[in-house]
Amino acid sequence: MVETRTAYESLLTRVEKPGRYLGNERGMVHKDPASVQLRFALAFPDVYEIAQSHPGLQILYDLLNRRSDVYAERVYAPWFDMEAELRRAGLPLATLETLTPLRDLDVVGFTLQYELTYTNLLAMLELGGIPLHAAARGAADPLVIAGGPCAFNPEPIADFLDAVVLGDGEHVIHDICNTLIAWDGRERSALLAALAGIRGIYVPAFFEPRYGPHGKLVEIRPLRTGYERVEKQIVADLNTVPVQQTYVVPTLQIVHDRPSLEVMRGCVKGCRFCQAGYIYRPLRERDPRRVLEQAEEAVRQTGHDEVSLLSLSTGDYSCVNPLLTELMNRLAPQKVAVSLPSTRVDALAPSLLEQIKRVRKTGFTLAPEAGSQRMRDIIQKEYQEAELIAAAQQIFSLGWRSLKLYFMLGLPSETEADLMGIVDLSAKVAAAGSFRKEVIASVSSFVPKPHTPFQWAPQIPIAEIESRQRLLRRELGKGRIKFRWHDARLSFLEGIVSRGDRRVGALLLQAYQLGCRFDGWNEVCRFDLWEQALRDTGISADFYLRRRTLDEVLPWDHLSSGVNKTFLQRELARAFERTLTPDCSIERCTYCGACDFTTVRNVDYHLTGAKGSEHRGEVIDHWASDIVPDSDTAGAWEPRGWHKVQAKQGGEQPVGTSTPLLDATSVGAARPPAETARGLGNAEEWLSAGGEALAPVVDTVGPPQTRIRLTYTKLGRARFIGNLELTTLFYRAARRAGLPLAFSQGHHPLPRFAFGPALPVGVESVCELVDIDLVEPLGAEDVRRALGAQLPEGMEITAAGAIPLGGPSISARIAAIRYRVDVRQHINGDGGAGMRRRIDAFVESADFPLRKRVKGTERIVNARPYVAGLQLLEAATIEAMILHGAAGTLKLTDLLGAILELDEREARALPVRKVATVFGNELSLSDAASAAAV
Ligand code: SF4
């Protein structure tokens, strides 16, 4: 094991962010692999910073590791540099926890959040030593499964997966584990058959797609009797999921660097483009008391200074206001902020904003989605323009200086007037901030998603997206509104895969083999290789981006999200009638099919009468029947609105051609009255209800009373922790330790810590220094003990002492640093004589030109005055004393690389250890003179 770790760690000096592969985070689960019956790799096909941000994965990690018979480990996609290093070294992709190659685990379970991570999934399988095709795997190979939103159309990757989980994973994951443990390990087909018996498990091998003469899917033929359709798994009551016990606290800075607490799952607002709004139905809120309990536990365990209340639209959580008030009362004194990552416009209320800004003005994003009222009606966005402007005014008046507006272009039937609506609306928001605030219009491109009313809609081609982007850029620029857009090429690729069938697997494989990785990252996406893969496989992008007819067999027709196809067709009809559909959690059931009303139904927590709950789910009203005939017969009807669009466009378009911008009046001349009457207990009224309960936070944190100086080590894997991460690591450790920290002033108060000079990543140290200010006179030994217990492996506090508050900083006092470097690897057959000569020559020289990098620029400096001592010791160790002065210092690996004539990779891999920090008063007279010269 030690040898394996050494082999992997030797790669880390050569990659951009070694922290991605360290696996030494606080909260990481350690188990003896020999003591469990099942080893489960939780895999995420993206880099650590994104993967570790995904809360669903953390929940599964916690749930699985509570079991004594299962060990869940994590594995994420290696970045290009790490993949190259693994291949060069002949090492397989392995788990973070135990460095076990993927091929040696029992299950590899991928979370699929985004279609453009599929080439990474293939790379992970191959690097992990697992046959890519499910059909090629034997009894000894791991089971490869996948879940997440993309699993609702897994056909493009069906050939590479043994099984797919549809729906909520918290309960079914145990069924999967139990099935694997019970399996005799002989016939893989027997295992797949057993898995197919579990609700929510789709085994692609048990279905066979058939295609017609024009290439369209005509049937997805079930190959096993009684296994014709797969229903999703659902956790009917989120409170039955145990509160998370263990939290992995990343050392590396990640995208969402805070605990995310899920307050509810599902959304019944019915935005017609939103896949999550359909596949996660019905609405299930978590008991606010459990959310509170979990928030406090998360802060206590992680030391984070922010928690996030997660859901598809947290402003719609019934208890959002009382919950926020209580949360802030408990967390604000600790300077812990609460953020709401996504908020619908009409769910905002002044009281809600007041709460959020109490600790910190986190960035504010609103999602108007569409600029014109016509388009808002089509996509089912209930808010009116005046509500958005009022919300923007409120946001700016409360002190936010920047507001991001999130829109989509390319929505079905979009006209130029709709696009200009984006410009107008953004301008009105900017005016709400008196044009002194920053307004950013972030515009993504519509990609039709399976299981939504717009699943039949066409996706506009790249050239059309880019032309609409140009129009927006020009028009928004006139109003000095910042424009952000999504790369049209990525939307194009996403569109092919998201509604793709099993044949798209060949395209993915070819793109992977050509070298495509991280296709969702526009800076590294190799679109040229994708174009080549399309040519090589003969796959037509137009075929997958085209409008689908209502009678067409869709690749995901055999997979049920709970919402029936008739409902989606009705919604499509209502879209083009510009008719809104009521929120069934406030008004009445609209019969989408997601509830059975015995075990599964909308669940919410609200004050009596706050929402119209009494009829919810009790009365099934076929209100939509008068819009279209109630028929499931494929092709029996088409929505009238769609016909209108087609008529206006002059008939059906040929496949793959652009959807022309329509005249603004072409669909529905007059807006019908909204059906969503604001009845008693409307969410917005409810949000405002708690306003009086707000009390200003009493700032209990006073000025610093004590300063403690700590000396600590940074050894082993801890040497790869970067300086930025180190700061965060200390902040969080101090919070967990409960130290009475002093904070800086300003919008973003931070604990008052002062670190010594930055240590290069990869260099070990036994003498790092940090000063910590406290608001209470705590003893140095108490601080050492409390904080030391919170630091990771390799970081130990070796000394602690109180120092005067007004004294000089660590950096101001340091005059030199002493290092030792093990150079055994570079001693030739001469016993080190050659190396000694080179060192002696350096010491005797007056001038030694060295390339020095300063803030991204390179210049040549004379290295000699920076070096107070350099010698080769008997034990093949170089000892060096490098001076610090006003002109800075030298990087020892650069210096030794130049003296010993090593290439850059060899120099960076030198095992350097900092052994002493020398303060000015400890230098010899001659060294002090040199230091002064530096
Ligand atoms: S079945 Fe009715 S109550 Fe349940 S989510 Fe669908 S529309 Fe809402």
Short mmCIF file of C-alpha atoms in Angstrom, two decimals, residues 246-580:
data_model
loop_
_atom_site.label_atom_id
_atom_site.label_comp_id
_atom_site.label_asym_id
_atom_site.label_seq_id
_atom_site.Cartn_x
_atom_site.Cartn_y
_atom_site.Cartn_z
CA THR A 246 -20.58 12.61 7.98
CA TYR A 247 -19.46 15.49 5.81
CA VAL A 248 -16.36 15.43 3.69
CA VAL A 249 -14.73 18.84 4.00
CA PRO A 250 -12.73 19.47 0.83
CA THR A 251 -9.24 20.84 1.20
CA LEU A 252 -9.24 22.08 -2.37
CA GLN A 253 -11.57 24.95 -3.14
CA ILE A 254 -14.59 23.52 -4.93
CA VAL A 255 -17.37 25.09 -6.99
CA HIS A 256 -20.04 25.02 -4.30
CA ASP A 257 -17.85 25.21 -1.22
CA ARG A 258 -20.50 24.89 1.48
CA PRO A 259 -22.86 22.26 2.81
CA SER A 260 -26.06 22.10 0.76
CA LEU A 261 -29.15 21.16 2.69
CA GLU A 262 -32.02 19.91 0.61
CA VAL A 263 -35.20 21.58 1.84
CA MET A 264 -37.46 20.03 -0.76
CA ARG A 265 -37.42 17.85 -3.82
CA GLY A 266 -39.62 18.32 -6.85
CA CYS A 267 -41.31 21.42 -8.19
CA VAL A 268 -44.84 21.67 -9.49
CA LYS A 269 -44.62 25.11 -11.04
CA GLY A 270 -44.54 23.32 -14.39
CA CYS A 271 -42.01 25.34 -16.43
CA ARG A 272 -42.36 23.54 -19.71
CA PHE A 273 -38.69 23.37 -20.66
CA CYS A 274 -37.49 22.16 -17.26
CA GLN A 275 -36.71 18.48 -17.03
CA ALA A 276 -36.10 18.56 -13.28
CA GLY A 277 -39.60 19.98 -12.80
CA TYR A 278 -41.12 16.83 -14.28
CA ILE A 279 -38.82 13.96 -13.34
CA TYR A 280 -38.72 14.90 -9.64
CA ARG A 281 -42.48 15.31 -9.17
CA PRO A 282 -44.33 15.48 -6.83
CA LEU A 283 -43.25 18.21 -4.46
CA ARG A 284 -41.82 16.86 -1.23
CA GLU A 285 -40.77 19.29 1.46
CA ARG A 286 -38.56 18.35 4.35
CA ASP A 287 -39.65 19.10 7.89
CA PRO A 288 -38.08 22.52 8.71
CA ARG A 289 -37.07 21.24 12.15
CA ARG A 290 -34.91 18.61 10.48
CA VAL A 291 -33.41 21.24 8.18
CA LEU A 292 -32.47 23.34 11.21
CA GLU A 293 -31.00 20.37 12.99
CA GLN A 294 -29.00 19.44 9.91
CA ALA A 295 -27.77 22.99 9.29
CA GLU A 296 -26.33 23.27 12.78
CA GLU A 297 -24.77 19.86 12.54
CA ALA A 298 -23.25 20.69 9.15
CA VAL A 299 -21.66 23.90 10.44
CA ARG A 300 -20.42 22.16 13.58
CA GLN A 301 -18.85 19.33 11.61
CA THR A 302 -17.43 21.25 8.68
CA GLY A 303 -16.61 24.71 10.00
CA HIS A 304 -17.98 26.25 6.79
CA ASP A 305 -19.04 29.89 6.89
CA GLU A 306 -22.02 29.36 4.60
CA VAL A 307 -24.84 26.87 4.22
CA SER A 308 -27.05 26.62 1.21
CA LEU A 309 -30.74 25.73 1.19
CA LEU A 310 -31.08 23.55 -1.82
CA SER A 311 -34.05 22.79 -4.02
CA LEU A 312 -35.30 23.65 -7.48
CA SER A 313 -36.77 26.89 -6.07
CA THR A 314 -36.13 27.46 -2.39
CA GLY A 315 -38.22 30.65 -2.32
CA ASP A 316 -41.23 28.39 -2.83
CA TYR A 317 -40.51 26.25 0.23
CA SER A 318 -43.60 26.74 2.40
CA CYS A 319 -41.64 27.51 5.54
CA VAL A 320 -38.87 29.51 3.93
CA ASN A 321 -39.41 32.65 5.99
CA PRO A 322 -39.69 31.20 9.48
CA LEU A 323 -36.91 28.76 8.61
CA LEU A 324 -34.59 31.51 7.41
CA THR A 325 -35.37 33.69 10.42
CA GLU A 326 -34.54 30.89 12.80
CA LEU A 327 -31.50 29.77 10.86
CA MET A 328 -30.09 33.28 10.77
CA ASN A 329 -30.77 33.78 14.46
CA ARG A 330 -28.69 30.72 15.18
CA LEU A 331 -25.96 31.10 12.55
CA ALA A 332 -25.41 34.84 12.07
CA PRO A 333 -23.61 35.26 15.43
CA GLN A 334 -21.05 32.77 14.10
CA LYS A 335 -20.80 34.80 10.87
CA VAL A 336 -22.30 31.96 8.91
CA ALA A 337 -24.24 33.01 5.82
CA VAL A 338 -27.22 31.28 4.28
CA SER A 339 -27.61 31.21 0.53
CA LEU A 340 -30.49 30.28 -1.73
CA PRO A 341 -28.94 29.01 -4.93
CA SER A 342 -32.05 29.28 -7.05
CA THR A 343 -35.03 31.51 -6.58
CA ARG A 344 -37.98 32.10 -8.82
CA VAL A 345 -38.83 35.73 -9.39
CA ASP A 346 -42.34 35.53 -7.95
CA ALA A 347 -41.13 33.69 -4.87
CA LEU A 348 -39.13 36.68 -3.67
CA ALA A 349 -40.44 38.81 -0.89
CA PRO A 350 -38.78 41.72 0.96
CA SER A 351 -38.66 39.72 4.16
CA LEU A 352 -36.84 36.93 2.39
CA LEU A 353 -34.21 39.31 1.04
CA GLU A 354 -33.79 40.97 4.43
CA GLN A 355 -32.94 37.60 5.87
CA ILE A 356 -30.43 36.65 3.21
CA LYS A 357 -28.47 39.89 3.51
CA ARG A 358 -28.11 39.71 7.28
CA VAL A 359 -24.62 38.30 7.21
CA ARG A 360 -23.37 38.77 3.70
CA LYS A 361 -24.71 39.94 0.40
CA THR A 362 -24.20 36.76 -1.52
CA GLY A 363 -24.40 37.19 -5.30
CA PHE A 364 -27.92 37.54 -6.57
CA THR A 365 -29.28 35.73 -9.59
CA LEU A 366 -32.83 35.83 -10.86
CA ALA A 367 -34.20 33.58 -13.56
CA PRO A 368 -36.77 35.46 -15.66
CA GLU A 369 -35.99 32.88 -18.43
CA ALA A 370 -37.94 34.85 -21.07
CA GLY A 371 -38.10 38.53 -21.93
CA SER A 372 -41.59 38.82 -23.36
CA GLN A 373 -44.91 38.11 -21.72
CA ARG A 374 -45.85 35.98 -24.73
CA MET A 375 -42.88 33.71 -24.21
CA ARG A 376 -43.39 33.62 -20.45
CA ASP A 377 -46.91 32.33 -21.08
CA ILE A 378 -45.60 29.69 -23.47
CA ILE A 379 -42.97 28.38 -21.11
CA GLN A 380 -45.22 28.74 -18.05
CA LYS A 381 -43.55 31.47 -16.06
CA GLU A 382 -46.12 33.00 -13.81
CA TYR A 383 -44.45 36.24 -12.85
CA GLN A 384 -45.32 39.56 -14.48
CA GLU A 385 -42.78 42.15 -15.53
CA ALA A 386 -43.76 44.51 -12.72
CA GLU A 387 -42.93 41.82 -10.16
CA LEU A 388 -39.44 41.42 -11.58
CA ILE A 389 -38.78 45.14 -11.57
CA ALA A 390 -40.05 45.43 -7.99
CA ALA A 391 -37.79 42.54 -6.94
CA ALA A 392 -34.79 44.19 -8.64
CA GLN A 393 -35.51 47.51 -6.89
CA GLN A 394 -35.69 45.71 -3.59
CA ILE A 395 -32.46 43.82 -4.22
CA PHE A 396 -30.57 47.00 -5.15
CA SER A 397 -32.04 49.03 -2.30
CA LEU A 398 -30.88 46.40 0.17
CA GLY A 399 -27.31 46.89 -0.98
CA TRP A 400 -26.63 44.35 -3.69
CA ARG A 401 -24.51 45.95 -6.38
CA SER A 402 -24.82 43.34 -9.07
CA LEU A 403 -27.71 41.32 -10.39
CA LYS A 404 -27.52 38.48 -12.85
CA LEU A 405 -30.55 37.69 -14.98
CA TYR A 406 -30.80 34.25 -16.46
CA PHE A 407 -32.57 33.87 -19.83
CA MET A 408 -32.90 31.30 -22.58
CA LEU A 409 -32.89 31.79 -26.32
CA GLY A 410 -34.15 29.42 -28.99
CA LEU A 411 -37.33 28.49 -27.12
CA PRO A 412 -40.08 27.04 -29.34
CA SER A 413 -41.67 29.63 -31.64
CA GLU A 414 -39.26 32.37 -30.51
CA THR A 415 -39.54 35.62 -32.41
CA GLU A 416 -37.28 38.61 -32.72
CA ALA A 417 -39.72 40.46 -30.49
CA ASP A 418 -39.13 37.83 -27.78
CA LEU A 419 -35.40 38.41 -28.04
CA MET A 420 -35.88 42.16 -27.84
CA GLY A 421 -37.96 41.46 -24.76
CA ILE A 422 -34.77 40.19 -23.10
CA VAL A 423 -33.08 43.48 -23.98
CA ASP A 424 -36.01 45.58 -22.75
CA LEU A 425 -36.42 43.69 -19.53
CA SER A 426 -32.69 43.89 -18.75
CA ALA A 427 -32.80 47.64 -19.43
CA LYS A 428 -35.74 48.09 -17.06
CA VAL A 429 -33.86 46.17 -14.37
CA ALA A 430 -30.82 48.37 -14.92
CA ALA A 431 -33.09 51.42 -14.59
CA ALA A 432 -34.37 49.98 -11.31
CA GLY A 433 -30.79 50.32 -10.08
CA SER A 434 -30.57 53.88 -11.50
CA PHE A 435 -28.01 52.52 -14.02
CA ARG A 436 -25.40 52.56 -11.25
CA LYS A 437 -25.56 48.84 -10.56
CA GLU A 438 -24.16 46.03 -12.63
CA VAL A 439 -26.73 44.03 -14.59
CA ILE A 440 -25.64 40.87 -16.35
CA ALA A 441 -27.88 39.12 -18.86
CA SER A 442 -26.77 35.50 -18.99
CA VAL A 443 -28.40 33.76 -21.91
CA SER A 444 -28.21 30.01 -22.47
CA SER A 445 -29.59 28.17 -25.45
CA PHE A 446 -32.68 26.00 -25.22
CA VAL A 447 -32.04 22.28 -25.51
CA PRO A 448 -35.24 20.16 -25.60
CA LYS A 449 -35.17 17.58 -22.82
CA PRO A 450 -36.85 14.18 -22.50
CA HIS A 451 -39.92 13.91 -20.24
CA THR A 452 -40.92 17.56 -20.72
CA PRO A 453 -43.73 19.12 -22.78
CA PHE A 454 -41.05 20.50 -25.10
CA GLN A 455 -39.49 17.08 -25.73
CA TRP A 456 -41.04 17.16 -29.22
CA ALA A 457 -39.72 20.63 -30.07
CA PRO A 458 -36.88 21.31 -32.53
CA GLN A 459 -33.53 22.66 -31.42
CA ILE A 460 -32.24 25.54 -33.49
CA PRO A 461 -28.89 24.97 -35.22
CA ILE A 462 -25.56 26.52 -34.26
CA ALA A 463 -25.68 29.26 -36.90
CA GLU A 464 -29.13 30.33 -35.73
CA ILE A 465 -28.07 30.40 -32.06
CA GLU A 466 -25.05 32.50 -32.96
CA SER A 467 -27.12 34.92 -35.00
CA ARG A 468 -29.51 35.43 -32.09
CA GLN A 469 -26.54 35.85 -29.75
CA ARG A 470 -25.13 38.53 -32.03
CA LEU A 471 -28.42 40.40 -31.94
CA LEU A 472 -28.49 40.26 -28.14
CA ARG A 473 -24.86 41.28 -27.79
CA ARG A 474 -25.41 44.31 -29.99
CA GLU A 475 -28.67 45.42 -28.38
CA LEU A 476 -27.67 44.75 -24.77
CA GLY A 477 -24.39 46.54 -25.37
CA LYS A 478 -26.27 49.70 -26.23
CA GLY A 479 -27.62 49.77 -22.69
CA ARG A 480 -24.23 48.84 -21.17
CA ILE A 481 -25.70 45.57 -19.93
CA LYS A 482 -23.17 42.79 -19.71
CA PHE A 483 -23.95 39.83 -21.92
CA ARG A 484 -22.95 36.27 -21.08
CA TRP A 485 -23.79 33.43 -23.41
CA HIS A 486 -23.39 29.72 -23.68
CA ASP A 487 -21.21 28.27 -26.41
CA ALA A 488 -23.59 27.29 -29.23
CA ARG A 489 -21.41 24.31 -30.15
CA LEU A 490 -21.85 22.80 -26.70
CA SER A 491 -25.64 23.20 -26.89
CA PHE A 492 -25.51 21.47 -30.26
CA LEU A 493 -23.63 18.48 -28.78
CA GLU A 494 -25.86 18.40 -25.73
CA GLY A 495 -28.91 18.39 -28.00
CA ILE A 496 -27.72 15.36 -29.96
CA VAL A 497 -27.04 13.35 -26.83
CA SER A 498 -29.95 14.41 -24.64
CA ARG A 499 -32.58 13.11 -27.07
CA GLY A 500 -30.32 10.48 -28.56
CA ASP A 501 -31.04 6.79 -29.00
CA ARG A 502 -28.74 3.82 -28.58
CA ARG A 503 -26.97 4.52 -31.89
CA VAL A 504 -25.49 7.70 -30.40
CA GLY A 505 -23.28 5.42 -28.29
CA ALA A 506 -21.08 4.85 -31.37
CA LEU A 507 -20.61 8.61 -31.68
CA LEU A 508 -19.63 8.92 -28.03
CA LEU A 509 -17.17 6.07 -28.32
CA GLN A 510 -15.59 7.53 -31.45
CA ALA A 511 -15.34 11.01 -29.91
CA TYR A 512 -13.74 9.49 -26.81
CA GLN A 513 -11.24 7.51 -28.87
CA LEU A 514 -10.34 10.61 -30.85
CA GLY A 515 -9.45 12.33 -27.56
CA CYS A 516 -12.58 14.26 -26.52
CA ARG A 517 -12.82 14.88 -22.78
CA PHE A 518 -14.53 17.50 -20.60
CA ASP A 519 -16.76 18.46 -23.51
CA GLY A 520 -18.85 20.76 -21.31
CA TRP A 521 -15.79 22.98 -20.75
CA ASN A 522 -15.78 25.23 -23.80
CA GLU A 523 -12.12 26.16 -23.32
CA VAL A 524 -11.02 22.54 -23.80
CA CYS A 525 -13.87 21.04 -25.85
CA ARG A 526 -12.48 19.69 -29.14
CA PHE A 527 -15.42 20.46 -31.39
CA ASP A 528 -13.28 19.61 -34.41
CA LEU A 529 -12.93 16.06 -33.10
CA TRP A 530 -16.68 15.84 -32.54
CA GLU A 531 -17.24 16.90 -36.14
CA GLN A 532 -14.83 14.21 -37.21
CA ALA A 533 -16.64 11.66 -35.03
CA LEU A 534 -19.95 12.62 -36.65
CA ARG A 535 -18.39 12.08 -40.07
CA ASP A 536 -16.72 8.82 -39.04
CA THR A 537 -19.92 7.32 -37.65
CA GLY A 538 -22.29 8.75 -40.26
CA ILE A 539 -24.55 10.07 -37.51
CA SER A 540 -26.74 12.99 -38.56
CA ALA A 541 -26.96 15.77 -36.00
CA ASP A 542 -30.05 17.14 -37.75
CA PHE A 543 -31.85 13.86 -37.19
CA TYR A 544 -31.46 14.22 -33.42
CA LEU A 545 -32.13 17.95 -33.23
CA ARG A 546 -35.30 17.88 -35.35
CA ARG A 547 -38.88 18.32 -34.19
CA ARG A 548 -40.45 14.99 -33.27
CA THR A 549 -43.99 14.20 -34.27
CA LEU A 550 -46.37 13.30 -31.48
CA ASP A 551 -46.79 9.72 -32.71
CA GLU A 552 -43.07 9.02 -32.88
CA VAL A 553 -41.59 6.40 -30.57
CA LEU A 554 -39.17 8.22 -28.32
CA PRO A 555 -36.01 6.49 -27.04
CA TRP A 556 -37.16 6.94 -23.42
CA ASP A 557 -40.80 5.87 -23.87
CA HIS A 558 -40.23 2.69 -21.84
CA LEU A 559 -38.87 4.68 -18.88
CA SER A 560 -41.41 6.36 -16.67
CA SER A 561 -40.84 9.53 -14.69
CA GLY A 562 -44.34 9.16 -13.24
CA VAL A 563 -45.70 11.99 -15.37
CA ASN A 564 -47.75 10.53 -18.21
CA LYS A 565 -47.27 11.35 -21.86
CA THR A 566 -50.83 12.59 -22.28
CA PHE A 567 -50.21 15.24 -19.64
CA LEU A 568 -47.06 16.37 -21.44
CA GLN A 569 -48.96 16.60 -24.71
CA ARG A 570 -51.67 18.64 -23.03
CA GLU A 571 -49.04 20.92 -21.61
CA LEU A 572 -47.59 21.36 -25.08
CA ALA A 573 -51.05 22.27 -26.32
CA ARG A 574 -51.55 24.73 -23.49
CA ALA A 575 -48.14 26.25 -24.21
CA PHE A 576 -49.24 27.27 -27.65
CA GLU A 577 -52.62 28.37 -26.36
CA ARG A 578 -50.61 30.59 -23.99
CA THR A 579 -52.50 29.07 -21.09
CA LEU A 580 -50.92 28.73 -17.69
#
